[in-house]
Amino acid sequence: ASCPDHHWLVRQQPPLTELEATKVDELYTSRLRTLLSVDDLVDDLIATLSDFHVLDNTYIIFTSDNGYRFGQFRMPQGKFHPYEN
């Protein structure tokens, strides 16, 4: 599918090859796996806060820059964004 209404850097990108798409899928899956360790850490944190009876008075805040692209709009994976540069 073409992207005629998008930035010229997006419009000029060819479709991902099968190999590129496979690599993007593998990277995405790998990054999701890393979240399992974050889940374990959060579970431990909540248990510790609960053990100290401070969980009810504690805010746990998660942030992310959501800046890593995985081939959307045919753009290479990474943090480069044509709309911000």
PDB file of N, CA and C in Angstrom:
ATOM      1  N   ALA A   1       0.851  -1.187   0.000  1.00  0.00           N
ATOM      2  CA  ALA A   1       0.000   0.000   0.000  1.00  0.00           C
ATOM      3  C   ALA A   1       0.880   1.226   0.000  1.00  0.00           C
ATOM      4  N   SER A   2       0.526   2.194  -0.821  1.00  0.00           N
ATOM      5  CA  SER A   2       1.306   3.417  -0.860  1.00  0.00           C
ATOM      6  C   SER A   2       0.879   4.339   0.272  1.00  0.00           C
ATOM      7  N   CYS A   3       1.664   5.364   0.489  1.00  0.00           N
ATOM      8  CA  CYS A   3       1.404   6.315   1.578  1.00  0.00           C
ATOM      9  C   CYS A   3       1.430   7.733   1.005  1.00  0.00           C
ATOM     10  N   PRO A   4       0.524   8.076   0.072  1.00  0.00           N
ATOM     11  CA  PRO A   4       0.624   9.357  -0.624  1.00  0.00           C
ATOM     12  C   PRO A   4       0.450  10.575   0.269  1.00  0.00           C
ATOM     13  N   ASP A   5      -0.201  10.442   1.402  1.00  0.00           N
ATOM     14  CA  ASP A   5      -0.448  11.593   2.270  1.00  0.00           C
ATOM     15  C   ASP A   5       0.623  11.772   3.346  1.00  0.00           C
ATOM     16  N   HIS A   6       1.678  10.984   3.290  1.00  0.00           N
ATOM     17  CA  HIS A   6       2.688  11.029   4.330  1.00  0.00           C
ATOM     18  C   HIS A   6       3.923  11.808   3.885  1.00  0.00           C
ATOM     19  N   HIS A   7       4.802  12.039   4.835  1.00  0.00           N
ATOM     20  CA  HIS A   7       6.077  12.714   4.628  1.00  0.00           C
ATOM     21  C   HIS A   7       6.808  12.061   3.450  1.00  0.00           C
ATOM     22  N   TRP A   8       7.589  12.853   2.724  1.00  0.00           N
ATOM     23  CA  TRP A   8       8.253  12.316   1.536  1.00  0.00           C
ATOM     24  C   TRP A   8       9.194  11.159   1.880  1.00  0.00           C
ATOM     25  N   LEU A   9       9.814  11.162   3.074  1.00  0.00           N
ATOM     26  CA  LEU A   9      10.677  10.039   3.443  1.00  0.00           C
ATOM     27  C   LEU A   9       9.873   8.748   3.603  1.00  0.00           C
ATOM     28  N   VAL A  10       8.642   8.874   4.045  1.00  0.00           N
ATOM     29  CA  VAL A  10       7.773   7.710   4.178  1.00  0.00           C
ATOM     30  C   VAL A  10       7.308   7.251   2.796  1.00  0.00           C
ATOM     31  N   ARG A  11       6.916   8.194   1.959  1.00  0.00           N
ATOM     32  CA  ARG A  11       6.404   7.850   0.612  1.00  0.00           C
ATOM     33  C   ARG A  11       7.432   7.111  -0.225  1.00  0.00           C
ATOM     34  N   GLN A  12       8.708   7.422  -0.060  1.00  0.00           N
ATOM     35  CA  GLN A  12       9.727   6.822  -0.935  1.00  0.00           C
ATOM     36  C   GLN A  12      10.187   5.441  -0.478  1.00  0.00           C
ATOM     37  N   GLN A  13       9.724   4.977   0.663  1.00  0.00           N
ATOM     38  CA  GLN A  13      10.177   3.685   1.175  1.00  0.00           C
ATOM     39  C   GLN A  13       9.541   2.531   0.408  1.00  0.00           C
ATOM     40  N   PRO A  14      10.350   1.576  -0.035  1.00  0.00           N
ATOM     41  CA  PRO A  14       9.786   0.386  -0.670  1.00  0.00           C
ATOM     42  C   PRO A  14       9.168  -0.525   0.390  1.00  0.00           C
ATOM     43  N   PRO A  15       8.305  -1.437  -0.016  1.00  0.00           N
ATOM     44  CA  PRO A  15       7.750  -2.400   0.956  1.00  0.00           C
ATOM     45  C   PRO A  15       8.877  -3.195   1.614  1.00  0.00           C
ATOM     46  N   LEU A  16       8.647  -3.623   2.837  1.00  0.00           N
ATOM     47  CA  LEU A  16       9.633  -4.456   3.524  1.00  0.00           C
ATOM     48  C   LEU A  16       9.789  -5.778   2.782  1.00  0.00           C
ATOM     49  N   THR A  17      11.009  -6.258   2.705  1.00  0.00           N
ATOM     50  CA  THR A  17      11.234  -7.578   2.120  1.00  0.00           C
ATOM     51  C   THR A  17      10.796  -8.635   3.139  1.00  0.00           C
ATOM     52  N   GLU A  18      10.705  -9.853   2.692  1.00  0.00           N
ATOM     53  CA  GLU A  18      10.349 -10.950   3.597  1.00  0.00           C
ATOM     54  C   GLU A  18      11.369 -11.060   4.722  1.00  0.00           C
ATOM     55  N   LEU A  19      12.647 -10.918   4.391  1.00  0.00           N
ATOM     56  CA  LEU A  19      13.701 -10.993   5.407  1.00  0.00           C
ATOM     57  C   LEU A  19      13.575  -9.844   6.405  1.00  0.00           C
ATOM     58  N   GLU A  20      13.341  -8.620   5.920  1.00  0.00           N
ATOM     59  CA  GLU A  20      13.176  -7.476   6.814  1.00  0.00           C
ATOM     60  C   GLU A  20      11.971  -7.662   7.740  1.00  0.00           C
ATOM     61  N   ALA A  21      10.874  -8.139   7.182  1.00  0.00           N
ATOM     62  CA  ALA A  21       9.675  -8.365   7.990  1.00  0.00           C
ATOM     63  C   ALA A  21       9.927  -9.421   9.058  1.00  0.00           C
ATOM     64  N   THR A  22      10.659 -10.469   8.702  1.00  0.00           N
ATOM     65  CA  THR A  22      10.997 -11.517   9.665  1.00  0.00           C
ATOM     66  C   THR A  22      11.865 -10.969  10.782  1.00  0.00           C
ATOM     67  N   LYS A  23      12.851 -10.145  10.427  1.00  0.00           N
ATOM     68  CA  LYS A  23      13.730  -9.549  11.434  1.00  0.00           C
ATOM     69  C   LYS A  23      12.953  -8.616  12.363  1.00  0.00           C
ATOM     70  N   VAL A  24      12.038  -7.849  11.810  1.00  0.00           N
ATOM     71  CA  VAL A  24      11.204  -6.960  12.622  1.00  0.00           C
ATOM     72  C   VAL A  24      10.370  -7.783  13.596  1.00  0.00           C
ATOM     73  N   ASP A  25       9.778  -8.860  13.110  1.00  0.00           N
ATOM     74  CA  ASP A  25       8.979  -9.736  13.979  1.00  0.00           C
ATOM     75  C   ASP A  25       9.822 -10.341  15.096  1.00  0.00           C
ATOM     76  N   GLU A  26      11.034 -10.781  14.760  1.00  0.00           N
ATOM     77  CA  GLU A  26      11.918 -11.379  15.762  1.00  0.00           C
ATOM     78  C   GLU A  26      12.329 -10.344  16.811  1.00  0.00           C
ATOM     79  N   LEU A  27      12.641  -9.135  16.365  1.00  0.00           N
ATOM     80  CA  LEU A  27      13.029  -8.085  17.296  1.00  0.00           C
ATOM     81  C   LEU A  27      11.866  -7.727  18.214  1.00  0.00           C
ATOM     82  N   TYR A  28      10.684  -7.607  17.655  1.00  0.00           N
ATOM     83  CA  TYR A  28       9.502  -7.272  18.449  1.00  0.00           C
ATOM     84  C   TYR A  28       9.243  -8.356  19.505  1.00  0.00           C
ATOM     85  N   THR A  29       9.332  -9.605  19.090  1.00  0.00           N
ATOM     86  CA  THR A  29       9.130 -10.727  20.014  1.00  0.00           C
ATOM     87  C   THR A  29      10.191 -10.712  21.116  1.00  0.00           C
ATOM     88  N   SER A  30      11.427 -10.449  20.741  1.00  0.00           N
ATOM     89  CA  SER A  30      12.515 -10.393  21.712  1.00  0.00           C
ATOM     90  C   SER A  30      12.296  -9.275  22.723  1.00  0.00           C
ATOM     91  N   ARG A  31      11.846  -8.129  22.250  1.00  0.00           N
ATOM     92  CA  ARG A  31      11.594  -7.006  23.162  1.00  0.00           C
ATOM     93  C   ARG A  31      10.428  -7.322  24.099  1.00  0.00           C
ATOM     94  N   LEU A  32       9.433  -8.031  23.607  1.00  0.00           N
ATOM     95  CA  LEU A  32       8.338  -8.437  24.490  1.00  0.00           C
ATOM     96  C   LEU A  32       8.828  -9.390  25.575  1.00  0.00           C
ATOM     97  N   ARG A  33       9.759 -10.270  25.212  1.00  0.00           N
ATOM     98  CA  ARG A  33      10.308 -11.207  26.198  1.00  0.00           C
ATOM     99  C   ARG A  33      11.018 -10.462  27.323  1.00  0.00           C
ATOM    100  N   THR A  34      11.668  -9.345  26.999  1.00  0.00           N
ATOM    101  CA  THR A  34      12.369  -8.593  28.041  1.00  0.00           C
ATOM    102  C   THR A  34      11.384  -8.046  29.073  1.00  0.00           C
ATOM    103  N   LEU A  35      10.144  -7.833  28.663  1.00  0.00           N
ATOM    104  CA  LEU A  35       9.150  -7.336  29.606  1.00  0.00           C
ATOM    105  C   LEU A  35       8.807  -8.361  30.679  1.00  0.00           C
ATOM    106  N   LEU A  36       9.062  -9.628  30.418  1.00  0.00           N
ATOM    107  CA  LEU A  36       8.805 -10.650  31.434  1.00  0.00           C
ATOM    108  C   LEU A  36       9.655 -10.393  32.672  1.00  0.00           C
ATOM    109  N   SER A  37      10.902  -9.962  32.482  1.00  0.00           N
ATOM    110  CA  SER A  37      11.742  -9.656  33.636  1.00  0.00           C
ATOM    111  C   SER A  37      11.232  -8.413  34.354  1.00  0.00           C
ATOM    112  N   VAL A  38      10.692  -7.458  33.619  1.00  0.00           N
ATOM    113  CA  VAL A  38      10.090  -6.284  34.248  1.00  0.00           C
ATOM    114  C   VAL A  38       8.883  -6.712  35.075  1.00  0.00           C
ATOM    115  N   ASP A  39       8.076  -7.614  34.551  1.00  0.00           N
ATOM    116  CA  ASP A  39       6.936  -8.145  35.315  1.00  0.00           C
ATOM    117  C   ASP A  39       7.395  -8.758  36.636  1.00  0.00           C
ATOM    118  N   ASP A  40       8.491  -9.517  36.590  1.00  0.00           N
ATOM    119  CA  ASP A  40       9.016 -10.122  37.812  1.00  0.00           C
ATOM    120  C   ASP A  40       9.459  -9.052  38.811  1.00  0.00           C
ATOM    121  N   LEU A  41      10.137  -8.025  38.312  1.00  0.00           N
ATOM    122  CA  LEU A  41      10.593  -6.950  39.199  1.00  0.00           C
ATOM    123  C   LEU A  41       9.419  -6.207  39.828  1.00  0.00           C
ATOM    124  N   VAL A  42       8.392  -5.940  39.045  1.00  0.00           N
ATOM    125  CA  VAL A  42       7.210  -5.249  39.577  1.00  0.00           C
ATOM    126  C   VAL A  42       6.522  -6.119  40.622  1.00  0.00           C
ATOM    127  N   ASP A  43       6.424  -7.399  40.350  1.00  0.00           N
ATOM    128  CA  ASP A  43       5.823  -8.317  41.319  1.00  0.00           C
ATOM    129  C   ASP A  43       6.592  -8.296  42.633  1.00  0.00           C
ATOM    130  N   ASP A  44       7.931  -8.334  42.539  1.00  0.00           N
ATOM    131  CA  ASP A  44       8.765  -8.275  43.746  1.00  0.00           C
ATOM    132  C   ASP A  44       8.600  -6.941  44.473  1.00  0.00           C
ATOM    133  N   LEU A  45       8.533  -5.859  43.723  1.00  0.00           N
ATOM    134  CA  LEU A  45       8.354  -4.540  44.322  1.00  0.00           C
ATOM    135  C   LEU A  45       7.036  -4.461  45.086  1.00  0.00           C
ATOM    136  N   ILE A  46       5.974  -4.922  44.459  1.00  0.00           N
ATOM    137  CA  ILE A  46       4.651  -4.886  45.106  1.00  0.00           C
ATOM    138  C   ILE A  46       4.653  -5.760  46.360  1.00  0.00           C
ATOM    139  N   ALA A  47       5.272  -6.912  46.297  1.00  0.00           N
ATOM    140  CA  ALA A  47       5.348  -7.788  47.472  1.00  0.00           C
ATOM    141  C   ALA A  47       6.124  -7.110  48.599  1.00  0.00           C
ATOM    142  N   THR A  48       7.237  -6.472  48.281  1.00  0.00           N
ATOM    143  CA  THR A  48       8.040  -5.791  49.294  1.00  0.00           C
ATOM    144  C   THR A  48       7.271  -4.627  49.913  1.00  0.00           C
ATOM    145  N   LEU A  49       6.632  -3.822  49.076  1.00  0.00           N
ATOM    146  CA  LEU A  49       5.831  -2.705  49.589  1.00  0.00           C
ATOM    147  C   LEU A  49       4.702  -3.201  50.479  1.00  0.00           C
ATOM    148  N   SER A  50       4.107  -4.311  50.088  1.00  0.00           N
ATOM    149  CA  SER A  50       3.042  -4.901  50.888  1.00  0.00           C
ATOM    150  C   SER A  50       3.582  -5.419  52.221  1.00  0.00           C
ATOM    151  N   ASP A  51       4.746  -6.065  52.186  1.00  0.00           N
ATOM    152  CA  ASP A  51       5.358  -6.575  53.424  1.00  0.00           C
ATOM    153  C   ASP A  51       5.638  -5.446  54.417  1.00  0.00           C
ATOM    154  N   PHE A  52       5.996  -4.273  53.891  1.00  0.00           N
ATOM    155  CA  PHE A  52       6.287  -3.122  54.753  1.00  0.00           C
ATOM    156  C   PHE A  52       5.033  -2.286  55.046  1.00  0.00           C
ATOM    157  N   HIS A  53       3.891  -2.762  54.583  1.00  0.00           N
ATOM    158  CA  HIS A  53       2.596  -2.088  54.806  1.00  0.00           C
ATOM    159  C   HIS A  53       2.570  -0.653  54.275  1.00  0.00           C
ATOM    160  N   VAL A  54       3.207  -0.436  53.138  1.00  0.00           N
ATOM    161  CA  VAL A  54       3.201   0.897  52.533  1.00  0.00           C
ATOM    162  C   VAL A  54       2.611   0.882  51.117  1.00  0.00           C
ATOM    163  N   LEU A  55       2.160  -0.259  50.676  1.00  0.00           N
ATOM    164  CA  LEU A  55       1.622  -0.363  49.317  1.00  0.00           C
ATOM    165  C   LEU A  55       0.422   0.549  49.109  1.00  0.00           C
ATOM    166  N   ASP A  56      -0.451   0.632  50.110  1.00  0.00           N
ATOM    167  CA  ASP A  56      -1.655   1.463  49.964  1.00  0.00           C
ATOM    168  C   ASP A  56      -1.349   2.953  49.899  1.00  0.00           C
ATOM    169  N   ASN A  57      -0.145   3.340  50.285  1.00  0.00           N
ATOM    170  CA  ASN A  57       0.254   4.750  50.255  1.00  0.00           C
ATOM    171  C   ASN A  57       1.332   5.015  49.209  1.00  0.00           C
ATOM    172  N   THR A  58       1.419   4.150  48.226  1.00  0.00           N
ATOM    173  CA  THR A  58       2.485   4.241  47.231  1.00  0.00           C
ATOM    174  C   THR A  58       1.901   4.313  45.823  1.00  0.00           C
ATOM    175  N   TYR A  59       2.437   5.221  45.035  1.00  0.00           N
ATOM    176  CA  TYR A  59       2.123   5.288  43.615  1.00  0.00           C
ATOM    177  C   TYR A  59       3.248   4.621  42.848  1.00  0.00           C
ATOM    178  N   ILE A  60       2.907   3.792  41.903  1.00  0.00           N
ATOM    179  CA  ILE A  60       3.890   3.177  41.009  1.00  0.00           C
ATOM    180  C   ILE A  60       3.595   3.717  39.624  1.00  0.00           C
ATOM    181  N   ILE A  61       4.579   4.406  39.057  1.00  0.00           N
ATOM    182  CA  ILE A  61       4.378   5.088  37.778  1.00  0.00           C
ATOM    183  C   ILE A  61       5.323   4.498  36.734  1.00  0.00           C
ATOM    184  N   PHE A  62       4.778   4.167  35.591  1.00  0.00           N
ATOM    185  CA  PHE A  62       5.567   3.661  34.474  1.00  0.00           C
ATOM    186  C   PHE A  62       5.562   4.704  33.366  1.00  0.00           C
ATOM    187  N   THR A  63       6.699   4.897  32.763  1.00  0.00           N
ATOM    188  CA  THR A  63       6.776   5.823  31.634  1.00  0.00           C
ATOM    189  C   THR A  63       7.505   5.149  30.480  1.00  0.00           C
ATOM    190  N   SER A  64       7.273   5.673  29.304  1.00  0.00           N
ATOM    191  CA  SER A  64       7.949   5.188  28.109  1.00  0.00           C
ATOM    192  C   SER A  64       7.924   6.297  27.080  1.00  0.00           C
ATOM    193  N   ASP A  65       8.943   6.341  26.258  1.00  0.00           N
ATOM    194  CA  ASP A  65       8.941   7.355  25.201  1.00  0.00           C
ATOM    195  C   ASP A  65       8.217   6.854  23.948  1.00  0.00           C
ATOM    196  N   ASN A  66       7.864   5.575  23.918  1.00  0.00           N
ATOM    197  CA  ASN A  66       7.168   4.992  22.762  1.00  0.00           C
ATOM    198  C   ASN A  66       7.833   5.371  21.446  1.00  0.00           C
ATOM    199  N   GLY A  67       9.132   5.481  21.472  1.00  0.00           N
ATOM    200  CA  GLY A  67       9.826   6.023  20.317  1.00  0.00           C
ATOM    201  C   GLY A  67      10.460   5.022  19.377  1.00  0.00           C
ATOM    202  N   TYR A  68      10.371   3.746  19.641  1.00  0.00           N
ATOM    203  CA  TYR A  68      11.030   2.775  18.765  1.00  0.00           C
ATOM    204  C   TYR A  68      10.043   2.259  17.731  1.00  0.00           C
ATOM    205  N   ARG A  69      10.431   2.360  16.492  1.00  0.00           N
ATOM    206  CA  ARG A  69       9.548   1.951  15.395  1.00  0.00           C
ATOM    207  C   ARG A  69       9.957   0.547  14.920  1.00  0.00           C
ATOM    208  N   PHE A  70       8.981  -0.231  14.530  1.00  0.00           N
ATOM    209  CA  PHE A  70       9.205  -1.607  14.071  1.00  0.00           C
ATOM    210  C   PHE A  70       8.777  -1.785  12.622  1.00  0.00           C
ATOM    211  N   GLY A  71       9.122  -0.865  11.760  1.00  0.00           N
ATOM    212  CA  GLY A  71       8.809  -1.011  10.348  1.00  0.00           C
ATOM    213  C   GLY A  71       7.491  -0.394   9.923  1.00  0.00           C
ATOM    214  N   GLN A  72       6.835   0.364  10.812  1.00  0.00           N
ATOM    215  CA  GLN A  72       5.587   1.009  10.429  1.00  0.00           C
ATOM    216  C   GLN A  72       5.849   1.960   9.255  1.00  0.00           C
ATOM    217  N   PHE A  73       4.898   2.043   8.355  1.00  0.00           N
ATOM    218  CA  PHE A  73       4.978   2.887   7.162  1.00  0.00           C
ATOM    219  C   PHE A  73       6.230   2.598   6.344  1.00  0.00           C
ATOM    220  N   ARG A  74       6.685   1.337   6.410  1.00  0.00           N
ATOM    221  CA  ARG A  74       7.836   0.886   5.633  1.00  0.00           C
ATOM    222  C   ARG A  74       9.149   1.526   6.077  1.00  0.00           C
ATOM    223  N   MET A  75       9.144   2.261   7.161  1.00  0.00           N
ATOM    224  CA  MET A  75      10.359   2.915   7.634  1.00  0.00           C
ATOM    225  C   MET A  75      11.212   1.886   8.376  1.00  0.00           C
ATOM    226  N   PRO A  76      12.535   2.019   8.262  1.00  0.00           N
ATOM    227  CA  PRO A  76      13.410   1.064   8.940  1.00  0.00           C
ATOM    228  C   PRO A  76      13.197   1.094  10.443  1.00  0.00           C
ATOM    229  N   GLN A  77      13.503  -0.020  11.086  1.00  0.00           N
ATOM    230  CA  GLN A  77      13.342  -0.046  12.539  1.00  0.00           C
ATOM    231  C   GLN A  77      14.359   0.883  13.179  1.00  0.00           C
ATOM    232  N   GLY A  78      13.961   1.497  14.262  1.00  0.00           N
ATOM    233  CA  GLY A  78      14.848   2.411  14.969  1.00  0.00           C
ATOM    234  C   GLY A  78      14.079   3.565  15.576  1.00  0.00           C
ATOM    235  N   LYS A  79      14.813   4.605  15.927  1.00  0.00           N
ATOM    236  CA  LYS A  79      14.214   5.752  16.587  1.00  0.00           C
ATOM    237  C   LYS A  79      14.123   6.973  15.679  1.00  0.00           C
ATOM    238  N   PHE A  80      14.540   6.875  14.452  1.00  0.00           N
ATOM    239  CA  PHE A  80      14.466   8.008  13.519  1.00  0.00           C
ATOM    240  C   PHE A  80      13.011   8.263  13.126  1.00  0.00           C
ATOM    241  N   HIS A  81      12.598   9.506  13.241  1.00  0.00           N
ATOM    242  CA  HIS A  81      11.226   9.887  12.897  1.00  0.00           C
ATOM    243  C   HIS A  81      11.253  11.079  11.948  1.00  0.00           C
ATOM    244  N   PRO A  82      10.803  10.907  10.731  1.00  0.00           N
ATOM    245  CA  PRO A  82      10.867  12.011   9.774  1.00  0.00           C
ATOM    246  C   PRO A  82      10.055  13.227  10.193  1.00  0.00           C
ATOM    247  N   TYR A  83       9.029  13.038  10.994  1.00  0.00           N
ATOM    248  CA  TYR A  83       8.170  14.154  11.393  1.00  0.00           C
ATOM    249  C   TYR A  83       8.796  14.998  12.492  1.00  0.00           C
ATOM    250  N   GLU A  84       9.836  14.485  13.154  1.00  0.00           N
ATOM    251  CA  GLU A  84      10.428  15.193  14.280  1.00  0.00           C
ATOM    252  C   GLU A  84      11.811  15.735  13.957  1.00  0.00           C
ATOM    253  N   ASN A  85      12.368  15.406  12.816  1.00  0.00           N
ATOM    254  CA  ASN A  85      13.737  15.822  12.508  1.00  0.00           C
ATOM    255  C   ASN A  85      13.772  16.943  11.511  1.00  0.00           C
TER     256      ASN A  85
END
